Coordinates of C-alpha atoms in Angstrom, one line a residue:
M1 CA -18.1 -32.5 -27.7
K2 CA -16.5 -31.7 -24.5
K3 CA -18.4 -32.4 -21.5
V4 CA -17.9 -29.9 -18.5
L5 CA -19.4 -30.6 -14.9
I6 CA -19.0 -27.6 -12.4
I7 CA -19.4 -28.3 -8.6
G8 CA -20.8 -25.2 -6.8
G9 CA -22.0 -21.9 -8.4
V10 CA -21.9 -18.3 -7.0
A11 CA -18.6 -16.5 -8.1
G12 CA -16.2 -19.0 -9.3
G13 CA -18.3 -21.7 -11.1
A14 CA -21.1 -19.2 -12.5
S15 CA -18.2 -17.3 -14.2
A16 CA -16.6 -20.3 -15.4
A17 CA -19.8 -21.9 -16.8
A18 CA -20.5 -18.5 -18.5
R19 CA -16.9 -18.4 -19.9
A20 CA -17.1 -21.9 -21.2
R21 CA -20.4 -21.4 -23.3
R22 CA -18.8 -18.4 -24.9
L23 CA -15.9 -20.3 -26.2
S24 CA -18.0 -23.2 -27.1
E25 CA -21.4 -23.6 -28.4
D26 CA -21.2 -27.4 -28.8
A27 CA -19.9 -28.3 -25.0
E28 CA -22.2 -29.7 -22.6
I29 CA -22.2 -28.0 -19.2
I30 CA -23.7 -29.1 -16.4
M31 CA -23.2 -27.2 -13.0
F32 CA -24.5 -28.8 -9.7
E33 CA -25.5 -26.7 -6.4
R34 CA -26.7 -28.6 -3.2
G35 CA -28.4 -25.5 -2.4
E36 CA -31.4 -24.0 -3.7
Y37 CA -29.4 -20.9 -5.1
V38 CA -26.6 -21.0 -7.9
S39 CA -25.4 -17.4 -8.3
F40 CA -26.1 -15.1 -5.5
A41 CA -24.4 -12.1 -4.2
N42 CA -23.1 -13.2 -1.0
C43 CA -21.3 -10.3 -0.1
G44 CA -24.8 -8.4 0.0
L45 CA -26.6 -10.5 2.2
P46 CA -25.6 -8.6 5.3
Y47 CA -26.6 -5.6 3.8
H48 CA -30.2 -6.9 3.1
I49 CA -30.3 -8.0 6.9
G50 CA -29.7 -4.2 7.7
G51 CA -32.2 -2.7 5.1
D52 CA -29.6 -1.0 2.5
I53 CA -30.7 -3.6 -0.1
T54 CA -34.5 -3.4 0.2
Q55 CA -35.2 -6.4 -2.4
R56 CA -34.3 -9.7 -1.4
S57 CA -34.7 -10.6 -5.4
A58 CA -31.9 -8.5 -5.8
L59 CA -29.5 -10.8 -4.4
V60 CA -30.4 -13.7 -6.9
L61 CA -28.1 -12.9 -9.8
Q62 CA -28.9 -16.1 -12.1
T63 CA -31.4 -19.0 -11.8
P64 CA -31.2 -21.9 -13.4
E65 CA -33.9 -20.5 -16.1
S66 CA -31.7 -17.7 -16.5
F67 CA -28.8 -19.7 -16.9
K68 CA -30.2 -22.1 -19.5
A69 CA -31.9 -19.2 -21.4
R70 CA -28.6 -16.9 -21.9
F71 CA -26.1 -19.7 -21.6
N72 CA -27.5 -22.9 -22.3
V73 CA -26.2 -24.6 -18.9
D74 CA -28.3 -27.1 -17.5
V75 CA -28.1 -25.6 -14.0
R76 CA -29.2 -28.4 -11.2
V77 CA -30.0 -27.0 -7.9
M78 CA -30.6 -29.2 -4.9
N79 CA -28.5 -31.7 -6.2
E80 CA -25.2 -32.4 -3.9
V81 CA -22.1 -34.5 -5.6
T82 CA -21.2 -36.8 -3.0
C83 CA -18.3 -38.9 -4.7
I84 CA -15.8 -38.0 -7.7
N85 CA -14.9 -41.4 -9.2
R86 CA -11.5 -40.2 -11.0
Q87 CA -11.0 -43.4 -12.8
A88 CA -14.2 -43.5 -14.4
K89 CA -14.4 -39.8 -14.8
S90 CA -17.8 -39.6 -13.5
V91 CA -19.3 -37.8 -10.1
T92 CA -22.2 -39.6 -8.5
V93 CA -25.0 -37.1 -7.7
K94 CA -27.8 -37.1 -4.8
N95 CA -30.9 -35.3 -5.6
L96 CA -32.1 -33.7 -2.3
L97 CA -35.4 -33.4 -3.5
N98 CA -36.4 -36.9 -3.5
G99 CA -33.3 -38.8 -2.2
T100 CA -32.3 -40.6 -5.5
E101 CA -28.9 -40.9 -6.8
Y102 CA -27.2 -41.2 -10.3
D103 CA -23.9 -40.8 -11.8
E104 CA -22.7 -38.0 -14.3
S105 CA -19.6 -38.6 -16.5
Y106 CA -17.2 -35.7 -17.4
D107 CA -14.3 -34.9 -19.8
V108 CA -13.3 -32.2 -17.3
L109 CA -14.5 -31.2 -14.0
L110 CA -14.4 -28.0 -12.1
L111 CA -14.5 -27.9 -8.2
S112 CA -16.1 -24.9 -6.8
P113 CA -17.1 -25.6 -3.4
G114 CA -16.3 -22.4 -1.9
A115 CA -15.5 -22.1 2.2
A116 CA -17.6 -22.9 5.0
P117 CA -17.7 -20.8 8.4
I118 CA -15.6 -21.9 11.0
V119 CA -17.8 -22.9 14.0
P120 CA -15.5 -23.7 16.8
P121 CA -16.2 -26.6 19.2
I122 CA -17.5 -24.4 22.1
P123 CA -20.2 -25.9 24.5
G124 CA -23.5 -24.8 23.9
I125 CA -23.1 -23.3 20.4
D126 CA -25.8 -25.3 18.4
N127 CA -29.0 -23.8 19.8
P128 CA -31.6 -22.1 17.5
L129 CA -30.4 -18.2 18.1
T130 CA -26.7 -19.2 17.1
H131 CA -26.3 -18.3 13.4
S132 CA -23.5 -18.3 10.6
L133 CA -23.6 -16.3 7.4
R134 CA -22.7 -17.7 3.9
N135 CA -25.9 -18.2 1.7
I136 CA -29.6 -16.6 1.4
P137 CA -31.2 -19.3 3.6
D138 CA -28.7 -18.6 6.5
M139 CA -29.8 -14.8 5.8
D140 CA -33.5 -15.8 6.1
R141 CA -32.9 -17.3 9.4
I142 CA -31.2 -14.3 10.9
I143 CA -34.0 -12.4 9.7
Q144 CA -36.7 -14.9 11.1
T145 CA -34.9 -14.7 14.5
I146 CA -34.7 -11.3 14.8
Q147 CA -38.5 -10.7 14.2
M148 CA -39.7 -13.8 15.9
N149 CA -37.7 -13.5 18.9
N150 CA -38.0 -9.5 19.4
V151 CA -34.2 -9.3 19.6
E152 CA -32.9 -6.3 21.4
H153 CA -29.4 -7.4 21.9
A154 CA -27.1 -9.8 19.7
T155 CA -23.7 -10.4 19.6
V156 CA -21.1 -10.9 17.1
V157 CA -17.9 -13.1 17.2
G158 CA -15.6 -12.0 15.1
G159 CA -14.3 -9.0 13.9
G160 CA -13.6 -9.7 9.8
F161 CA -15.4 -8.7 6.9
I162 CA -18.8 -10.4 7.7
G163 CA -18.5 -9.8 11.7
L164 CA -18.0 -6.1 11.0
E165 CA -20.8 -6.0 8.2
M166 CA -23.1 -7.5 10.6
M167 CA -22.5 -5.1 13.6
E168 CA -23.5 -2.4 11.3
S169 CA -26.5 -4.2 10.2
L170 CA -27.7 -5.1 13.6
H171 CA -26.9 -1.6 14.9
Q172 CA -28.9 -0.1 11.7
L173 CA -31.7 -1.9 13.2
G174 CA -31.7 -0.3 16.5
I175 CA -30.1 -3.8 18.0
K176 CA -27.7 -2.8 20.7
T177 CA -24.7 -5.0 19.8
T178 CA -21.6 -6.3 21.4
L179 CA -18.4 -7.3 18.8
L180 CA -16.1 -9.9 20.5
E181 CA -12.8 -10.1 18.9
L182 CA -10.0 -12.5 20.0
A183 CA -7.2 -10.5 18.8
Q184 CA -6.0 -7.1 19.7
Q185 CA -7.9 -5.3 16.9
V186 CA -10.6 -6.0 14.4
M187 CA -10.0 -6.4 10.4
T188 CA -6.3 -8.5 10.5
P189 CA -5.4 -7.3 7.0
I190 CA -4.7 -4.2 8.1
D191 CA -1.9 -3.3 11.1
R192 CA -3.1 -2.5 14.6
E193 CA -2.3 1.3 14.2
M194 CA -4.2 1.6 11.2
A195 CA -7.2 -0.6 12.9
G196 CA -7.2 2.1 15.7
F197 CA -9.1 4.2 13.3
A198 CA -11.8 1.8 13.1
H199 CA -12.1 0.9 17.0
V200 CA -12.9 4.7 17.6
E201 CA -15.6 4.6 14.9
I202 CA -17.1 1.4 16.3
R203 CA -17.0 2.7 20.0
Q204 CA -18.3 6.1 19.0
K205 CA -21.5 4.5 17.4
G206 CA -22.6 2.9 20.7
I207 CA -21.3 -0.7 19.7
D208 CA -19.9 -2.8 22.8
L209 CA -16.3 -3.6 21.4
R210 CA -14.5 -6.1 23.7
L211 CA -10.8 -6.9 22.1
S212 CA -8.8 -9.9 23.2
T213 CA -12.1 -11.3 24.4
A214 CA -13.4 -14.9 23.5
L215 CA -16.1 -16.8 23.5
S216 CA -15.7 -20.0 25.9
A217 CA -19.2 -21.5 26.6
V218 CA -23.0 -20.5 25.6
E219 CA -26.0 -21.5 27.8
Y220 CA -29.5 -21.5 26.0
L221 CA -32.4 -20.1 27.9
P222 CA -35.3 -21.3 26.0
Q223 CA -38.9 -19.2 26.7
T224 CA -41.9 -20.5 24.8
H225 CA -44.1 -18.1 23.4
I226 CA -47.7 -19.1 23.4
E227 CA -50.3 -17.1 21.5
S228 CA -54.0 -16.9 21.9
D229 CA -56.8 -17.2 19.3
A230 CA -59.5 -14.9 18.6
A231 CA -61.6 -16.8 21.2
G232 CA -59.0 -16.4 24.0
E233 CA -58.0 -20.0 23.6
D234 CA -54.0 -20.9 23.9
T235 CA -53.4 -22.5 20.5
A236 CA -50.1 -24.3 20.2
H237 CA -46.7 -23.1 20.7
R238 CA -46.1 -20.7 17.7
H239 CA -42.2 -20.5 18.0
I240 CA -39.5 -21.1 20.8
A241 CA -37.8 -17.9 21.5
G242 CA -35.2 -17.0 24.8
H243 CA -32.0 -15.6 25.4
L244 CA -28.3 -17.1 25.6
A245 CA -25.9 -16.6 28.5
L246 CA -22.3 -16.2 27.0
S247 CA -19.4 -17.1 29.2
L248 CA -16.2 -15.2 27.8
S249 CA -12.7 -15.9 28.4
N250 CA -12.2 -12.8 30.9
G251 CA -14.6 -14.3 33.6
E252 CA -17.7 -12.0 32.4
T253 CA -21.2 -13.2 31.3
L254 CA -23.3 -11.3 28.8
K255 CA -26.8 -12.1 28.2
T256 CA -27.8 -11.6 24.6
D257 CA -31.1 -12.7 22.6
M258 CA -29.0 -13.9 19.2
L259 CA -25.6 -14.8 18.4
I260 CA -23.6 -14.3 15.4
M261 CA -20.3 -16.5 14.6
A262 CA -18.2 -14.7 12.2
I263 CA -14.9 -15.8 12.9
G264 CA -13.7 -17.2 9.8
V265 CA -14.1 -19.2 6.7
K266 CA -12.2 -22.6 6.1
P267 CA -12.0 -24.2 2.5
E268 CA -14.6 -26.9 1.9
T269 CA -12.5 -29.8 0.7
S270 CA -14.2 -33.0 1.5
L271 CA -14.9 -33.7 -2.1
A272 CA -11.4 -33.2 -3.1
R273 CA -9.7 -35.0 -0.1
A274 CA -12.3 -38.2 -0.6
A275 CA -11.3 -38.3 -4.1
G276 CA -7.4 -38.2 -3.5
L277 CA -6.3 -34.9 -4.6
D278 CA -3.6 -32.9 -3.3
I279 CA -4.0 -30.6 -0.3
G280 CA -1.8 -28.0 0.5
E281 CA -0.4 -27.5 3.8
L282 CA -2.8 -24.5 4.7
G283 CA -5.7 -26.8 4.1
G284 CA -7.0 -25.6 0.5
I285 CA -6.9 -27.7 -2.8
H286 CA -3.5 -27.6 -4.3
T287 CA -3.7 -26.3 -7.9
N288 CA -1.2 -25.2 -10.5
E289 CA -1.1 -21.7 -12.2
M290 CA -3.2 -22.6 -14.6
M291 CA -6.1 -23.9 -12.0
Q292 CA -5.6 -27.5 -12.5
T293 CA -5.7 -30.1 -9.3
S294 CA -3.1 -32.9 -9.0
D295 CA -5.6 -34.5 -11.7
P296 CA -5.1 -32.8 -14.9
A297 CA -8.9 -33.6 -15.7
I298 CA -10.1 -31.7 -12.3
Y299 CA -9.7 -27.9 -12.0
A300 CA -10.3 -26.0 -8.8
V301 CA -11.1 -22.3 -8.2
G302 CA -11.9 -19.9 -5.5
D303 CA -12.4 -19.8 -1.8
A304 CA -11.4 -23.7 -1.5
V305 CA -8.0 -23.4 -3.4
E306 CA -4.6 -22.1 -2.3
D307 CA -3.2 -19.3 -4.2
K308 CA 0.0 -18.0 -4.8
D309 CA 0.5 -14.7 -3.1
F310 CA 1.7 -12.0 -5.5
V311 CA 4.4 -10.6 -2.9
T312 CA 6.0 -13.3 -1.1
G313 CA 5.1 -15.9 -4.0
Q314 CA 4.0 -18.5 -1.0
Q315 CA 0.9 -20.4 -1.0
T316 CA -2.1 -18.3 0.6
L317 CA -6.0 -18.5 1.4
V318 CA -7.7 -15.7 0.0
P319 CA -11.4 -15.9 0.5
L320 CA -12.5 -12.7 -1.9
A321 CA -15.1 -12.6 -5.0
G322 CA -12.7 -10.8 -7.3
P323 CA -9.8 -13.7 -7.3
A324 CA -12.7 -16.5 -7.4
N325 CA -14.1 -14.9 -10.8
R326 CA -10.8 -14.4 -12.6
Q327 CA -9.8 -18.0 -11.5
G328 CA -13.2 -19.4 -12.9
R329 CA -13.0 -17.4 -16.0
M330 CA -9.2 -18.4 -16.7
A331 CA -9.9 -22.2 -15.5
A332 CA -12.8 -22.5 -18.5
D333 CA -10.0 -20.9 -21.0
N334 CA -7.9 -23.7 -19.9
M335 CA -10.4 -26.3 -20.5
F336 CA -10.8 -25.4 -24.0
G337 CA -7.0 -25.5 -24.8
R338 CA -6.0 -22.2 -23.9
N339 CA -3.0 -21.6 -21.9
E340 CA -3.8 -18.9 -19.2
T341 CA -2.2 -18.5 -15.9
Y342 CA -3.0 -17.1 -12.5
Q343 CA -0.6 -14.2 -11.6
G344 CA -1.1 -14.8 -7.9
T345 CA -3.3 -12.7 -5.2
Q346 CA -2.6 -9.2 -3.8
G347 CA -5.6 -10.1 -1.3
T348 CA -7.2 -6.1 -2.3
A349 CA -10.2 -5.5 0.1
I350 CA -12.2 -2.8 1.4
C351 CA -14.9 -3.0 4.3
K352 CA -17.5 -0.1 5.2
I353 CA -17.6 0.5 9.0
F354 CA -20.4 3.0 9.3
D355 CA -19.3 6.4 8.1
L356 CA -15.5 4.7 7.7
A357 CA -14.1 2.9 4.8
V358 CA -11.0 0.7 5.8
A359 CA -9.2 -0.8 2.8
S360 CA -5.8 -2.6 1.7
T361 CA -3.7 -4.2 -1.0
G362 CA -0.5 -6.7 -0.4
K363 CA 1.3 -7.5 2.9
N364 CA 0.6 -6.1 6.2
E365 CA 3.7 -6.0 8.9
Q366 CA 3.0 -8.9 10.4
Q367 CA 2.9 -10.9 7.2
L368 CA 6.2 -9.3 6.0
Q369 CA 7.6 -10.5 9.2
R370 CA 6.5 -14.0 9.6
A371 CA 7.9 -14.1 5.8
N372 CA 11.3 -12.6 6.6
I373 CA 10.8 -9.9 4.2
A374 CA 12.7 -6.6 5.1
Y375 CA 10.4 -3.3 4.9
Q376 CA 10.1 0.0 5.6
K377 CA 6.9 2.3 6.4
V378 CA 5.8 5.7 6.2
Y379 CA 2.4 7.1 6.9
V380 CA 0.6 10.1 5.9
H381 CA -3.0 12.0 6.6
T382 CA -4.1 14.3 4.2
A383 CA -7.3 15.5 2.3
S384 CA -9.1 13.8 0.1
H385 CA -9.1 16.7 -2.2
A386 CA -8.3 20.2 -1.9
S387 CA -8.5 21.1 1.8
Y388 CA -10.3 24.6 0.7
Y389 CA -12.9 23.0 -1.2
P390 CA -16.2 21.9 1.2
G391 CA -16.5 18.3 2.2
A392 CA -12.6 17.3 2.4
E393 CA -11.9 14.5 4.6
I394 CA -8.4 13.1 6.1
V395 CA -7.2 9.9 4.2
S396 CA -4.9 8.4 6.6
F397 CA -2.5 6.2 4.3
K398 CA -0.2 4.0 5.3
L399 CA 2.7 2.7 2.7
L400 CA 5.0 -0.6 2.9
F401 CA 8.2 -0.9 0.8
A402 CA 11.2 -2.5 0.1
P403 CA 14.3 -0.9 1.7
S404 CA 16.7 -2.0 -1.0
S405 CA 14.8 -1.8 -4.2
G406 CA 12.2 0.4 -3.1
K407 CA 9.5 -2.2 -4.2
I408 CA 6.1 -1.6 -3.3
L409 CA 5.0 -4.4 -0.5
G410 CA 1.8 -3.1 0.5
A411 CA -0.8 -0.1 1.3
Q412 CA -3.5 0.5 4.0
A413 CA -6.2 3.3 4.0
V414 CA -8.4 4.6 6.0
G415 CA -11.1 7.5 6.1
K416 CA -14.5 8.7 5.0
D417 CA -13.7 10.0 1.5
G418 CA -11.4 8.7 -1.4
I419 CA -10.2 5.4 0.0
D420 CA -11.3 2.8 -2.8
K421 CA -9.5 5.2 -5.1
R422 CA -6.0 5.3 -3.5
I423 CA -5.8 1.6 -2.8
D424 CA -7.0 0.7 -6.2
V425 CA -4.2 3.1 -7.4
M426 CA -1.9 1.2 -5.0
A427 CA -3.0 -2.6 -6.4
V428 CA -2.6 -1.4 -9.8
A429 CA 1.1 0.0 -9.2
Q430 CA 1.9 -3.1 -7.3
R431 CA 0.9 -5.4 -10.1
A432 CA 2.7 -3.2 -12.6
G433 CA 6.0 -3.8 -10.3
M434 CA 6.2 -0.2 -9.5
T435 CA 8.6 1.1 -7.0
V436 CA 8.1 4.2 -4.5
E437 CA 10.5 6.4 -7.0
Q438 CA 8.3 6.0 -9.7
L439 CA 5.1 6.4 -7.6
Q440 CA 6.4 10.2 -6.9
H441 CA 5.7 10.7 -10.7
L442 CA 2.1 9.2 -10.6
E443 CA -0.1 11.8 -12.7
L444 CA -3.8 11.8 -10.9
T445 CA -6.7 13.3 -11.8
Y446 CA -7.0 16.9 -9.9
A447 CA -9.7 19.5 -9.3
P448 CA -10.9 20.6 -6.2
P449 CA -13.8 18.5 -5.8
F450 CA -11.7 15.7 -6.6
G451 CA -8.5 15.7 -5.3
S452 CA -5.3 17.4 -4.7
A453 CA -2.6 19.1 -6.8
K454 CA -0.1 16.3 -4.9
D455 CA -2.3 13.3 -4.1
V456 CA -2.2 11.4 -1.1
I457 CA 0.0 8.8 -2.9
N458 CA 2.5 11.1 -4.1
Q459 CA 3.1 12.7 -0.8
A460 CA 3.6 9.1 0.7
A461 CA 5.8 8.4 -2.0
F462 CA 7.9 11.7 -1.6
V463 CA 8.2 10.8 2.3
A464 CA 9.4 7.0 1.3
N465 CA 11.9 8.9 -1.0
N466 CA 13.2 10.7 1.7
L467 CA 13.9 8.0 3.7
L468 CA 15.6 5.8 1.2
K469 CA 17.6 8.8 -0.1
G470 CA 18.8 9.4 3.7
D471 CA 17.4 13.0 3.5
L472 CA 14.9 12.0 6.5
M473 CA 15.7 9.8 9.5
A474 CA 12.4 8.5 11.0
I475 CA 11.0 7.1 14.5
H476 CA 7.7 5.2 14.7
F477 CA 5.1 5.4 16.9
D478 CA 5.8 2.2 18.8
E479 CA 9.3 3.8 19.9
V480 CA 8.1 7.1 21.0
D481 CA 7.0 5.7 24.5
N482 CA 10.9 4.2 25.2
L483 CA 13.3 7.4 24.5
T484 CA 16.6 7.5 26.5
D485 CA 18.2 10.1 28.6
D486 CA 20.0 11.0 25.3
Q487 CA 17.0 12.0 23.5
L488 CA 14.4 15.1 23.8
L489 CA 11.1 15.1 22.6
L490 CA 10.2 18.3 20.5
D491 CA 6.6 19.0 20.0
V492 CA 6.5 21.9 17.0
R493 CA 3.0 22.3 16.8
N494 CA 1.1 25.5 18.1
P495 CA 0.3 25.6 22.2
G496 CA -3.7 25.5 21.0
E497 CA -3.5 22.2 19.6
L498 CA -1.5 20.9 22.4
K499 CA -4.3 22.2 24.8
N500 CA -7.6 20.9 22.4
G501 CA -5.9 18.1 20.6
G502 CA -3.5 15.7 23.5
Y503 CA 0.0 15.9 23.3
I504 CA 3.0 13.0 24.3
E505 CA 4.0 13.6 27.9
G506 CA 7.5 14.9 28.3
A507 CA 7.8 17.0 25.1
V508 CA 9.2 20.4 24.9
N509 CA 7.0 22.8 22.9
I510 CA 8.5 24.9 20.4
P511 CA 6.2 25.9 17.3
V512 CA 8.1 25.4 13.7
D513 CA 7.4 29.1 13.1
E514 CA 9.8 29.8 16.0
L515 CA 12.1 27.3 15.7
R516 CA 15.1 29.1 13.8
D517 CA 14.9 32.0 16.6
R518 CA 14.7 29.2 19.3
M519 CA 17.0 26.7 18.1
D520 CA 19.5 27.4 21.0
E521 CA 17.2 26.0 23.6
L522 CA 18.1 22.6 22.4
P523 CA 21.0 20.4 23.4
K524 CA 23.3 19.5 20.5
D525 CA 24.5 16.7 22.8
K526 CA 21.2 14.9 22.5
E527 CA 19.1 13.7 19.3
I528 CA 15.9 15.4 19.0
V529 CA 12.8 13.5 18.4
I530 CA 10.4 15.4 16.7
Y531 CA 6.4 15.2 16.2
C532 CA 3.7 17.4 14.8
Q533 CA 0.0 16.3 14.0
V534 CA 0.8 14.4 10.9
G535 CA 4.5 14.7 10.3
L536 CA 4.9 17.4 7.3
R537 CA 5.9 20.0 9.7
G538 CA 7.9 18.1 11.9
N539 CA 10.2 17.3 8.5
V540 CA 10.6 20.9 8.0
A541 CA 11.6 21.5 11.8
Y542 CA 13.7 18.1 10.9
R543 CA 15.6 19.6 8.0
Q544 CA 16.1 23.0 9.6
L545 CA 17.7 21.0 12.9
V546 CA 20.1 18.9 10.7
N547 CA 21.1 21.2 8.5
C548 CA 22.1 23.3 11.8
G549 CA 23.8 20.7 13.1
Y550 CA 21.9 18.8 15.3
K551 CA 21.2 15.2 15.6
A552 CA 17.2 14.6 14.6
R553 CA 14.7 12.0 13.9
N554 CA 11.0 12.7 12.9
L555 CA 7.9 10.7 13.8
I556 CA 6.3 9.5 10.7
G557 CA 2.7 10.1 10.8
G558 CA 2.7 12.4 13.3
Y559 CA 0.8 12.8 16.6
R560 CA -2.2 11.2 15.0
T561 CA -0.7 7.8 14.1
Y562 CA 0.5 7.6 17.5
K563 CA -2.8 8.8 19.0
F564 CA -4.9 6.0 16.8
A565 CA -2.6 3.3 17.2
K566 CA -3.3 3.9 21.1
A567 CA -6.8 3.8 20.3

C-alpha cells in the first residue's frame, strides 16, 4: 500500500489528492494545510469583498469532512509541515492548535505550497491598515478594516490581476480608490498599447490611476475609537482605526484609510530549500517534465514551481490556477506509475476591469525581445458579432507571429464582449502548432447575435498573411511620430471622423472613396504613410496606390491603435 503525503491544498494539492484516490482505493493519502481552509476559491476572494459573491461559504470548495467522505483523504488543517527528512522519507509536522509536533512517513511526497505576496521592505509598511490578499483570513481582515475603519479612501499598490480586481471591488463599495503602479502600464502580460484601453476605462470610472509611481514610505496615524455604553460611560477601546500617510516616488504625499499591497507573488520555497531540493534560476522549485523535484520521491506543482514556457522552452514562473490543477493531476498519475509529461505553460489569462475584459495567451513583445525571438505583429479592431445586430462591441485584437514560419507566438484582446472566446481559440491554435496561414481557414460559429462571417481571428490572419506574402507594407503606431521629409502622412477617413474623433497632426486628408480621382495630389517621390480608423480602409487605399506605382505603407490597426497607445 502506497503512502502519499501532500503539503498544501487549494488548486494543485487538492486536485492531486482527488486524482490519487481515483487511481488507488488502497493508498493512504494525507494532506497537510497550515491554514484553516484546505480547498478554497482564492481567485474569488476580491469578488466577495466587492459583493459580487454574496455568500462567503461559496468560496469554500471542500472541507476536511467533505474530502474524507468523498475521497477518503485524511485532511489535517492547522498542521504545518516544518521539515522534510529526505533520508528517513518522513516529514515533521507542527499542530498549530496545541503546539505539539510529530513525524509522518511517506512513500511519495507532493509539495504544493503556492506563492506568497511580495511585501517590499518599505518603511512603515507593517501596520494594521495595510493588507495583502492570499487566503480567506486575509479577505476577512480586509472586510473588517473596511467596516471598522469607515474607509472612505483606499490605495492599491500594483496593477496586476489581484490589484485590478481589488480596485474594482473597492470602487463597487463606493470607496474612492487610488491605484499605484511602478510600471508604465497595468497588466504587464499585455503590451503597453493594449493596456491603453484599460487605462482609459479605469480613469473613466473615476479611479485615481498613477502610473510610473512607487510607494516609498508609509506613516501610520492611529485614531482611537472609544465607544460609550447605554449609561453614557466610556467603555474600553473597541478598536484602533486611523489613517495612513503615503510617501510616493514623485515626492507627493497621499492620505488614505487602507492600503492593499498587490505587487506580485513569489514562490513559497522555504521547505524545499531547507530539504536541499534544487531551486531554479527564477527562484521556483525545479522540476522535470513529470513534476518530480531533484528527489524522485518528491513532486512539486503549482505556483511554487518553475514551468517550461510553451513558446520559448525556457523556465518561467506563471502563478495561475489552470496549470496548477493540471500539474496536480499529472503528478498523481506519475506517483502511481504512469508516464505523463507536462507540456508547458502558455500563460493564458483574462481579467475583468469594470466593463472591459483583457486577455492574452503566449508571449508579448517585451518577452519576445528578451528571448531574442523574431516576430511580426498585426492589430485588428472589429465587431464582436455582426455589426448590424444590436449589442455589438469592438474587439481590439493583437496577433504576434514568427516572420519566417508564421508560427503563432502570442495574442492579446481587449473589449466588452467575446474576448474570452477569441483568446481561448488562439490558445488552442497555438498549442496545436497552427500557423497564421492555417488561421485563415478556421471555421468558427456564425449567426448575427454571436459572430461575424469573417471572425476577428480570421481577419487578423488575413492581415498577417498579407504581410508575409508582401501584399502589404506595414508601419506601426510607435513609428508614425518620427516620419522623415521623404514621407507623407495620408488620412483616408471622412472629414467628419477627423472633426469628432481626433487625428494625427500633419496628415493630408483624402477620403478613400475619392482617392482614385485625387491621386495626382500626392507626390510620387515620397513614401505615402496611410492611416484610417482601424486599418481596413487604409489597406484599400494602400493597394490602390501601389498598383498605380506609388511607394506606400499602411498603419496597422489604424488611428484606434495609435490613440489608445497614447492613453
